Short mmCIF file of C-alpha atoms in Angstrom, two decimals:
data_model
loop_
_atom_site.label_atom_id
_atom_site.label_comp_id
_atom_site.label_asym_id
_atom_site.label_seq_id
_atom_site.Cartn_x
_atom_site.Cartn_y
_atom_site.Cartn_z
CA MET A 9 3.95 26.81 -7.98
CA ILE A 10 1.42 24.07 -8.18
CA VAL A 11 -1.11 25.95 -6.31
CA GLY A 12 -0.96 28.78 -8.56
CA MET A 13 -1.07 26.96 -11.68
CA ALA A 14 -4.13 25.21 -10.14
CA SER A 15 -5.66 28.73 -9.37
CA ALA A 16 -4.95 29.61 -12.85
CA LEU A 17 -6.57 26.84 -14.44
CA LEU A 18 -9.84 27.17 -12.02
CA GLN A 19 -10.04 30.79 -12.89
CA ARG A 20 -9.90 30.23 -16.63
CA PHE A 21 -12.17 27.51 -16.90
CA GLN A 22 -15.61 27.01 -15.59
CA HIS A 23 -15.81 23.17 -15.55
CA PRO A 24 -13.79 20.40 -13.90
CA ALA A 25 -13.45 18.49 -17.22
CA GLN A 26 -11.95 21.39 -19.03
CA VAL A 27 -9.24 21.63 -16.12
CA ILE A 28 -8.47 17.91 -16.11
CA VAL A 29 -8.24 17.85 -20.07
CA THR A 30 -6.16 20.82 -20.24
CA GLY A 31 -3.84 20.11 -18.00
CA PHE A 32 -2.78 16.64 -18.95
CA GLY A 33 -2.97 17.66 -22.38
CA VAL A 34 -0.26 20.58 -22.19
CA ALA A 35 1.85 18.23 -19.83
CA VAL A 36 1.58 15.30 -22.39
CA LEU A 37 2.86 18.14 -25.18
CA LEU A 38 5.64 19.49 -23.29
CA GLY A 39 6.83 15.94 -22.29
CA THR A 40 6.82 14.98 -25.72
CA GLY A 41 9.01 18.04 -26.69
CA LEU A 42 11.16 17.47 -24.18
CA LEU A 43 11.79 13.52 -25.03
CA ALA A 44 12.20 14.26 -28.67
CA LEU A 45 15.31 16.44 -28.16
CA PRO A 46 18.42 14.84 -28.79
CA ALA A 47 19.89 15.03 -25.38
CA ALA A 48 16.85 12.73 -24.33
CA THR A 49 18.29 9.54 -25.76
CA GLU A 50 21.56 7.53 -25.18
CA SER A 51 22.30 7.40 -28.94
CA GLY A 52 21.95 11.19 -29.02
CA GLU A 53 19.72 11.11 -32.21
CA PRO A 54 16.10 12.34 -31.64
CA ALA A 55 13.56 9.88 -30.87
CA GLY A 56 10.73 9.48 -33.24
CA TRP A 57 7.52 11.84 -32.50
CA LEU A 58 5.27 8.74 -32.15
CA THR A 59 7.91 7.27 -29.37
CA ALA A 60 8.18 10.55 -27.70
CA LEU A 61 4.29 11.04 -27.68
CA PHE A 62 3.68 7.61 -26.68
CA THR A 63 6.29 7.71 -23.53
CA ALA A 64 5.11 11.03 -22.73
CA THR A 65 1.64 10.11 -22.43
CA SER A 66 2.23 6.87 -20.82
CA ALA A 67 4.38 8.81 -17.89
CA VAL A 68 1.77 11.75 -17.51
CA CYS A 69 -1.09 9.20 -17.16
CA VAL A 70 0.97 7.16 -14.99
CA THR A 71 0.61 4.09 -17.10
CA GLY A 72 3.97 2.19 -17.59
CA LEU A 73 3.48 0.75 -21.10
CA ALA A 74 6.49 1.57 -23.13
CA VAL A 75 7.77 0.95 -26.85
CA VAL A 76 11.53 1.05 -26.04
CA ASP A 77 13.24 0.00 -23.29
CA THR A 78 13.43 2.86 -20.90
CA GLY A 79 16.73 2.23 -19.24
CA THR A 80 18.59 1.87 -22.60
CA HIS A 81 16.82 3.90 -25.05
CA TRP A 82 16.63 7.18 -22.97
CA SER A 83 19.68 8.94 -21.42
CA PHE A 84 19.83 10.57 -17.92
CA PHE A 85 18.21 13.44 -18.88
CA GLY A 86 15.26 11.63 -20.75
CA GLU A 87 14.80 9.31 -17.64
CA VAL A 88 14.79 12.53 -15.33
CA VAL A 89 12.06 13.97 -17.78
CA ILE A 90 9.91 10.65 -17.62
CA ALA A 91 10.21 10.77 -13.62
CA GLY A 92 9.10 14.52 -13.63
CA LEU A 93 6.45 13.81 -15.84
CA ILE A 94 5.26 10.61 -13.75
CA GLN A 95 5.44 13.25 -10.48
CA ILE A 96 3.41 15.90 -12.22
CA GLY A 97 0.92 13.37 -13.34
CA GLY A 98 0.44 11.84 -10.01
CA LEU A 99 0.51 14.79 -8.25
CA GLY A 100 -2.03 16.11 -10.59
CA ILE A 101 -4.51 13.43 -10.21
CA MET A 102 -4.28 13.06 -6.48
CA THR A 103 -4.90 17.01 -6.11
CA LEU A 104 -7.83 17.25 -8.59
CA ALA A 105 -9.22 14.01 -7.55
CA THR A 106 -8.97 14.97 -3.89
CA LEU A 107 -10.57 18.53 -4.41
CA PHE A 108 -13.37 17.00 -6.28
CA THR A 109 -13.93 14.55 -3.51
CA VAL A 110 -14.20 17.31 -1.09
CA LEU A 111 -16.17 19.40 -3.18
CA VAL A 112 -18.94 16.77 -3.63
CA SER A 113 -18.85 15.36 -0.02
CA GLY A 114 -18.92 19.32 1.40
CA ARG A 115 -16.65 18.23 4.11
CA LEU A 116 -14.71 21.50 4.09
CA GLY A 117 -18.14 23.47 4.41
CA LEU A 118 -17.07 26.94 3.45
CA ARG A 119 -19.07 28.31 0.31
CA ALA A 120 -17.04 29.90 -2.03
CA ARG A 121 -16.03 29.77 -5.70
CA ILE A 122 -13.04 27.28 -6.85
CA PHE A 123 -14.94 27.09 -10.41
CA ALA A 124 -16.09 30.39 -11.95
CA GLN A 125 -19.90 30.43 -11.84
CA ALA A 126 -20.09 26.94 -10.46
CA GLU A 127 -23.69 25.58 -9.81
CA THR A 128 -22.82 23.81 -6.41
CA LYS A 129 -21.22 24.48 -2.95
CA THR A 130 -17.50 24.89 -3.45
CA LEU A 131 -14.27 25.68 -1.57
CA SER A 132 -12.58 29.04 -0.75
CA MET A 133 -9.01 29.24 -2.03
CA SER A 134 -7.44 28.98 1.42
CA ASP A 135 -9.04 25.50 1.42
CA VAL A 136 -7.97 24.63 -1.81
CA ARG A 137 -4.27 25.58 -0.78
CA ARG A 138 -4.43 23.67 2.27
CA VAL A 139 -5.77 20.57 0.34
CA VAL A 140 -3.13 20.76 -2.14
CA ARG A 141 -0.18 21.16 0.43
CA ASN A 142 -1.56 18.39 2.17
CA VAL A 143 -1.52 16.19 -0.86
CA VAL A 144 2.09 17.13 -1.98
CA LEU A 145 3.14 16.74 1.37
CA PHE A 146 1.91 13.42 1.76
CA SER A 147 3.14 12.38 -1.70
CA LEU A 148 6.64 13.42 -1.21
CA ALA A 149 6.88 12.01 2.37
CA CYS A 150 5.63 8.51 1.13
CA GLU A 151 8.20 8.60 -1.70
CA ALA A 152 10.98 9.58 0.53
CA VAL A 153 10.49 6.82 2.69
CA ILE A 154 10.57 4.12 0.04
CA ALA A 155 13.26 5.91 -1.82
CA VAL A 156 15.35 5.61 1.26
CA LEU A 157 14.48 1.84 1.81
CA LEU A 158 15.34 0.91 -1.87
CA THR A 159 18.49 2.70 -1.72
CA GLY A 160 19.69 1.23 1.35
CA ARG A 161 18.85 -2.34 -0.43
CA PHE A 162 20.59 -1.41 -3.34
CA LEU A 163 23.74 -0.14 -1.99
CA ALA A 164 23.74 -3.16 0.88
CA GLY A 165 22.33 -6.07 -1.15
CA TYR A 166 23.56 -5.28 -4.85
CA GLY A 167 26.75 -3.21 -4.41
CA GLU A 168 25.45 -0.13 -6.23
CA PRO A 169 27.68 3.11 -5.73
CA PHE A 170 25.99 5.54 -3.59
CA GLY A 171 24.96 7.94 -6.50
CA ARG A 172 23.60 5.22 -8.64
CA ALA A 173 21.60 3.63 -5.65
CA VAL A 174 19.90 6.63 -4.64
CA TYR A 175 19.29 7.24 -8.22
CA LEU A 176 17.62 3.97 -8.57
CA GLY A 177 15.76 4.49 -5.19
CA VAL A 178 14.19 7.60 -6.04
CA PHE A 179 13.25 7.04 -9.73
CA HIS A 180 11.46 3.53 -8.59
CA ALA A 181 10.10 5.05 -5.25
CA VAL A 182 8.34 8.02 -7.83
CA SER A 183 7.10 5.49 -10.10
CA ALA A 184 5.83 3.15 -7.40
CA PHE A 185 3.83 5.68 -5.62
CA ASN A 186 2.33 7.21 -8.55
CA ASN A 187 1.42 3.67 -9.72
CA ALA A 188 3.32 4.24 -13.18
CA GLY A 189 5.20 0.90 -13.45
CA PHE A 190 8.39 2.54 -15.05
CA ALA A 191 11.66 0.59 -14.47
CA LEU A 192 15.46 1.11 -15.43
CA TRP A 193 15.85 -2.77 -16.45
CA PRO A 194 14.77 -4.53 -19.62
CA ASP A 195 13.21 -7.33 -17.65
CA ASN A 196 11.33 -4.60 -15.33
CA LEU A 197 11.64 -6.06 -11.70
CA MET A 198 11.98 -9.75 -12.80
CA GLY A 199 15.57 -9.88 -11.33
CA PHE A 200 14.15 -9.38 -7.74
CA VAL A 201 11.47 -11.66 -8.00
CA THR A 202 12.28 -13.01 -4.42
CA ASP A 203 13.80 -10.13 -2.83
CA PRO A 204 11.06 -8.92 -0.27
CA TRP A 205 13.51 -5.90 0.72
CA ILE A 206 12.64 -4.53 -2.80
CA CYS A 207 9.22 -6.03 -3.92
CA LEU A 208 7.51 -5.26 -0.48
CA PRO A 209 8.47 -1.54 -0.41
CA ILE A 210 7.30 -1.02 -4.07
CA ALA A 211 4.03 -2.95 -3.27
CA ALA A 212 3.33 -0.78 -0.10
CA ALA A 213 4.13 2.37 -2.16
CA VAL A 214 1.69 1.21 -4.99
CA ILE A 215 -1.26 0.36 -2.53
CA VAL A 216 -0.85 3.63 -0.45
CA GLY A 217 -0.78 5.81 -3.57
CA GLY A 218 -3.77 3.68 -5.10
CA LEU A 219 -5.78 4.07 -1.95
CA GLY A 220 -6.01 7.51 -2.30
CA PHE A 221 -5.52 11.01 -0.31
CA PRO A 222 -8.93 11.03 1.42
CA VAL A 223 -8.87 7.41 2.74
CA MET A 224 -5.23 7.61 3.83
CA PHE A 225 -5.90 10.57 5.64
CA GLU A 226 -9.19 9.24 7.26
CA LEU A 227 -7.10 6.16 8.34
CA SER A 228 -4.19 8.09 10.22
CA ARG A 229 -6.84 9.80 12.21
CA ALA A 230 -9.32 6.90 13.04
CA TRP A 231 -7.43 3.49 11.99
CA ARG A 232 -8.33 2.26 15.44
CA HIS A 233 -12.25 3.08 15.45
CA PRO A 234 -13.65 1.33 11.99
CA SER A 235 -16.86 1.94 13.27
CA ARG A 236 -15.98 5.69 12.44
CA TRP A 237 -14.75 5.39 8.95
CA SER A 238 -17.04 6.94 6.12
CA VAL A 239 -18.41 4.90 3.43
CA LEU A 240 -15.73 5.83 0.86
CA THR A 241 -12.86 4.48 3.43
CA ARG A 242 -14.99 1.16 4.47
CA VAL A 243 -15.72 0.07 0.72
CA THR A 244 -11.91 1.27 -0.47
CA VAL A 245 -10.27 -0.91 2.24
CA ALA A 246 -12.52 -3.81 2.37
CA VAL A 247 -12.50 -4.43 -1.49
CA THR A 248 -8.94 -3.55 -1.76
CA VAL A 249 -8.08 -6.30 0.82
CA ILE A 250 -10.34 -8.76 -0.87
CA LEU A 251 -9.17 -8.35 -4.38
CA LEU A 252 -5.24 -8.60 -3.12
CA VAL A 253 -6.15 -11.98 -1.33
CA ALA A 254 -8.38 -13.27 -4.15
CA GLY A 255 -5.39 -12.29 -6.85
CA THR A 256 -3.06 -13.73 -4.40
CA LEU A 257 -4.65 -17.10 -4.51
CA ALA A 258 -5.70 -17.40 -7.91
CA PHE A 259 -2.21 -16.35 -9.19
CA LEU A 260 -0.93 -19.32 -6.77
CA VAL A 261 -3.39 -21.87 -7.87
CA THR A 262 -3.07 -21.22 -11.48
CA GLU A 263 0.98 -20.73 -11.68
CA TRP A 264 2.12 -22.70 -9.01
CA ARG A 265 3.65 -25.36 -11.50
CA ASN A 266 4.09 -23.30 -14.34
CA PRO A 267 8.10 -23.44 -15.33
CA GLY A 268 7.78 -19.87 -16.88
CA THR A 269 6.51 -18.20 -13.67
CA LEU A 270 6.02 -19.87 -9.97
CA GLY A 271 7.40 -23.35 -11.13
CA GLY A 272 10.70 -22.50 -10.27
CA LEU A 273 10.76 -20.75 -7.04
CA ASP A 274 10.45 -21.91 -3.60
CA HIS A 275 7.23 -21.80 -1.43
CA GLY A 276 8.34 -18.33 0.02
CA GLY A 277 9.22 -16.95 -3.41
CA LYS A 278 5.94 -18.30 -4.88
CA VAL A 279 3.97 -16.43 -2.10
CA LEU A 280 5.94 -13.28 -2.45
CA ALA A 281 5.76 -13.39 -6.27
CA ALA A 282 2.18 -13.93 -6.48
CA PHE A 283 1.44 -11.03 -3.72
CA PHE A 284 3.13 -9.09 -6.30
CA ALA A 285 1.42 -9.99 -9.07
CA ALA A 286 -1.86 -9.23 -7.17
CA VAL A 287 -1.07 -5.65 -6.45
CA MET A 288 0.58 -4.44 -9.51
CA PRO A 289 -2.76 -4.47 -11.38
CA ARG A 290 -3.98 -1.99 -9.21
CA THR A 291 -2.80 -0.02 -12.10
CA ALA A 292 1.31 -0.01 -11.28
CA GLY A 293 2.69 -1.82 -13.92
CA PHE A 294 5.70 -3.56 -12.45
CA ASN A 295 6.15 -7.10 -13.14
CA SER A 296 8.47 -9.55 -11.16
CA LEU A 297 7.24 -12.29 -13.16
CA ASP A 298 7.26 -12.80 -17.02
CA ILE A 299 3.83 -11.80 -18.11
CA ALA A 300 3.93 -13.51 -21.66
CA GLY A 301 5.38 -16.67 -19.88
CA MET A 302 1.73 -16.81 -17.77
CA TYR A 303 -1.29 -19.08 -18.82
CA PRO A 304 -4.16 -17.17 -20.40
CA SER A 305 -6.52 -17.86 -17.12
CA SER A 306 -3.79 -15.45 -15.33
CA TRP A 307 -4.07 -13.09 -17.80
CA LEU A 308 -7.86 -12.99 -17.44
CA VAL A 309 -7.63 -12.81 -13.61
CA THR A 310 -5.11 -9.51 -14.39
CA ASP A 311 -7.66 -8.32 -16.88
CA LEU A 312 -10.37 -8.20 -14.11
CA LEU A 313 -7.97 -6.63 -11.38
CA MET A 314 -6.90 -3.98 -13.85
CA PHE A 315 -10.01 -3.16 -15.08
CA VAL A 316 -11.35 -2.54 -11.55
CA GLY A 317 -8.04 -0.76 -10.53
CA GLY A 318 -7.64 1.18 -6.87
CA GLY A 319 -9.07 3.64 -4.90
CA SER A 320 -10.72 6.97 -6.00
CA ALA A 321 -8.94 10.02 -5.42
CA GLY A 322 -5.58 7.89 -5.57
CA THR A 323 -3.07 7.45 -8.14
CA ALA A 324 -4.61 4.03 -9.72
CA GLY A 325 -6.82 3.91 -12.45
CA GLY A 326 -9.58 1.74 -13.54
CA ILE A 327 -13.26 2.12 -12.87
CA LYS A 328 -11.88 2.10 -8.95
CA VAL A 329 -12.83 -0.22 -5.98
CA THR A 330 -15.54 2.09 -4.65
CA THR A 331 -17.47 1.81 -7.92
CA PHE A 332 -17.18 -2.12 -8.06
CA GLY A 333 -17.99 -2.12 -4.28
CA LEU A 334 -20.93 0.09 -4.65
CA LEU A 335 -22.11 -2.32 -7.55
CA ALA A 336 -22.03 -5.06 -5.40
CA PHE A 337 -24.17 -3.48 -2.68
CA VAL A 338 -26.61 -2.65 -5.32
CA ILE A 339 -26.81 -6.25 -6.61
CA TRP A 340 -26.99 -7.59 -3.17
CA ALA A 341 -29.82 -5.12 -1.96
CA GLU A 342 -31.83 -6.06 -5.38
CA MET A 343 -31.25 -9.98 -4.45
CA ARG A 344 -32.94 -9.23 -1.17
CA GLY A 345 -35.51 -6.97 -2.44
CA GLU A 346 -34.29 -4.25 -0.36
CA PRO A 347 -36.00 -0.77 -1.39
CA ASP A 348 -32.59 0.92 -0.57
CA VAL A 349 -28.94 0.29 -0.42
CA ASN A 350 -27.51 0.30 2.81
CA ILE A 351 -23.82 0.25 3.56
CA GLY A 352 -23.03 0.19 7.42
CA HIS A 353 -25.39 2.28 8.83
CA ARG A 354 -25.45 4.63 5.95
CA ARG A 355 -28.07 4.61 2.84
CA LEU A 356 -26.50 4.99 -0.75
CA PRO A 357 -28.18 7.81 -2.80
CA GLN A 358 -29.65 6.82 -5.94
CA ALA A 359 -27.45 9.31 -7.65
CA ALA A 360 -24.18 7.50 -6.80
CA GLN A 361 -25.75 4.25 -7.53
CA ARG A 362 -26.51 5.75 -11.41
CA GLN A 363 -22.95 7.20 -11.40
CA ALA A 364 -21.40 3.69 -10.45
CA VAL A 365 -23.48 2.03 -13.25
CA SER A 366 -22.79 4.66 -15.91
CA ILE A 367 -18.88 4.73 -15.30
CA SER A 368 -18.82 0.99 -15.54
CA LEU A 369 -20.76 0.60 -18.77
CA VAL A 370 -18.73 3.52 -20.12
CA GLY A 371 -15.70 1.64 -19.26
CA VAL A 372 -17.01 -1.75 -20.76
CA ALA A 373 -18.16 -0.18 -23.96
CA LEU A 374 -14.62 1.97 -24.44
CA VAL A 375 -12.53 -1.31 -23.93
CA ALA A 376 -14.87 -3.41 -25.90
CA VAL A 377 -14.48 -0.78 -28.99
CA SER A 378 -10.58 -0.30 -28.58
CA THR A 379 -10.26 -4.30 -28.27
CA TYR A 380 -12.13 -4.58 -31.85
CA LEU A 381 -10.07 -1.39 -33.41
CA LEU A 382 -6.96 -3.22 -32.25
CA LEU A 383 -7.54 -6.68 -33.31
CA VAL A 384 -8.48 -4.97 -36.87
CA LEU A 385 -5.21 -2.83 -36.85
CA THR A 386 -2.79 -5.69 -35.29
CA PRO A 387 -2.11 -9.51 -36.01
CA HIS A 388 -2.25 -10.44 -32.59
CA GLY A 389 -4.86 -12.92 -30.84
CA LEU A 390 -7.80 -11.90 -28.49
CA ASP A 391 -6.49 -12.58 -25.40
CA ARG A 392 -3.33 -10.52 -25.83
CA VAL A 393 -5.13 -7.80 -27.32
CA LEU A 394 -7.67 -7.56 -24.63
CA PHE A 395 -4.88 -7.62 -22.04
CA GLU A 396 -3.12 -4.56 -23.74
CA VAL A 397 -6.21 -2.74 -23.95
CA VAL A 398 -7.44 -3.39 -20.34
CA SER A 399 -3.76 -2.26 -19.51
CA ALA A 400 -3.89 1.07 -21.50
CA PHE A 401 -7.45 1.89 -20.20
CA ALA A 402 -6.87 1.25 -16.68
CA THR A 403 -3.27 2.96 -16.76
CA VAL A 404 -1.60 -0.27 -15.50
CA GLY A 405 1.29 -0.79 -17.92
CA LEU A 406 1.69 -4.60 -17.68
CA SER A 407 2.00 -6.03 -21.29
CA THR A 408 2.31 -9.50 -22.78
CA GLY A 409 5.01 -8.07 -25.06
CA ILE A 410 3.06 -6.88 -28.01
CA THR A 411 3.39 -2.73 -27.32
CA ALA A 412 6.12 -2.22 -29.66
CA ASP A 413 4.42 -4.65 -32.42
CA THR A 414 1.26 -2.58 -32.59
CA GLY A 415 2.08 -0.55 -35.21
CA PRO A 416 1.74 3.17 -35.53
CA ALA A 417 -2.01 3.14 -35.85
CA GLY A 418 -2.21 0.81 -32.80
CA GLN A 419 0.04 2.89 -30.93
CA VAL A 420 -1.88 5.97 -31.39
CA LEU A 421 -4.83 3.93 -30.34
CA LEU A 422 -3.32 3.46 -27.02
CA VAL A 423 -2.16 6.67 -26.78
CA LEU A 424 -5.66 7.83 -26.95
CA LEU A 425 -6.82 5.17 -24.64
CA MET A 426 -4.08 5.93 -21.99
CA PHE A 427 -5.22 9.49 -22.13
CA VAL A 428 -8.87 8.91 -22.17
CA GLY A 429 -8.49 6.10 -19.43
CA ARG A 430 -6.86 8.67 -17.02
CA THR A 431 -8.92 11.56 -17.41
CA GLY A 432 -12.12 9.98 -18.55
CA PRO A 433 -13.35 8.40 -15.28
CA LEU A 434 -12.50 11.27 -13.20
CA THR A 435 -14.13 13.92 -15.48
CA LEU A 436 -17.08 11.67 -15.95
CA GLY A 437 -17.22 11.07 -12.45
CA SER A 438 -16.90 14.81 -11.53
CA ALA A 439 -19.57 15.85 -14.24
CA LEU A 440 -21.94 13.45 -12.82
CA ALA A 441 -21.46 14.34 -9.22
CA LEU A 442 -21.55 17.84 -9.83
CA LYS A 443 -24.57 17.92 -12.35
CA ASP A 444 -27.87 17.91 -10.06
CA ARG A 445 -30.87 19.12 -12.04
CA THR A 446 -34.26 19.05 -10.44
CA ARG A 447 -37.34 18.47 -12.45
CA ARG A 448 -40.85 19.67 -10.89
CA TYR A 449 -42.93 16.90 -12.41
CA GLN A 450 -42.83 13.21 -12.75
CA LEU A 451 -43.99 11.09 -15.76
CA PRO A 452 -46.48 8.17 -15.40
CA GLU A 453 -44.56 4.92 -14.38
CA GLU A 454 -44.16 1.83 -16.76
CA ARG A 455 -42.70 -1.59 -15.60
CA VAL A 456 -40.10 -2.82 -18.09
CA ILE A 457 -39.28 -6.68 -18.42
CA VAL A 458 -35.51 -7.04 -17.35
CA GLY A 459 -33.49 -10.13 -17.93
#
């Protein structure tokens, strides 16, 4: 079914941007309609259109921001709809992003048509089917493993009935692998802050889902031979590890004595909670600590981690760790006066450098403008508004608790920001990568003072 839908979209539209925006837009509208039904709420009263739209957008864009409590406001039917939208959004992201990664790299090598009248090397439909099948099987297998682990813990550790334990395990496995961050408890996962059997499987699902299918596929084949890894895998793994370690240390140092977060935990619990807090800004949105109780310095660290996000061709958002890593290599080469940007034994094309700069600056501009608008629309301070905006743009879902208090205009702004944050980087990245113009002349060069 997914392959058929992908094929129909590819035949209908001529550019990846049209496929991405239309596909996600249709899913959001369908989800909004289902969540607006009386059967979707516990009270039996239909949810308001804005509540339904906000929740559907957050689910399809695998964000996790919510204006109502998921576990108490929505009925079983509503929760199943949310889980289904998360699955559709996550699979859609991984499938489209993986296809574009392969399309740009040309690794499958067959010249055919994936986009009608495309002006570049493309994949045959047999390759499309194989890629989509592998992505779906990989995603479902990861979710199944995490669901089994969580179900066992809910059964053995918390005495949940079998049916309820299975439901909790499956829902949170889907939400974790797809980096959505929806939880069925009012305090999210704060009740499990020191439970490694809950926190570590969810963190592992977030990391694996955020790395992306191309990276995980390459690691599964050559994890013992890092020298054979592609630049994509090297940069993704290296930057991911650095950010996880740096984030964990930053939260430990900043929040160690904070009575509202780590202060009341033992040493092992502090390390686990700090690590979990460092993983979630990869765009998962779960929280085992009270975000509102953190110091503003920790909010700033979280802002930075959220903005960077996770790996390309994965379920994570943000500008992506590959973009951040490439910019770091560009800066390093410029500081050393190197004419080329080299990563290992490979030279980075100038086109990739320009794409990284473009995506980063567009992201900064979008966050800055949206922060200004939300400051005008709401009475909240800069630190909380910036946190909310970055969380929406990077499709994270973490919040200091102001989401429901942003008002209708603010919530519409967040809806647009989630949608653009989910589709924008992928759309812009594919458009830049697939747009290759040649010019038969060069203009005279003139040096400009920089800095």
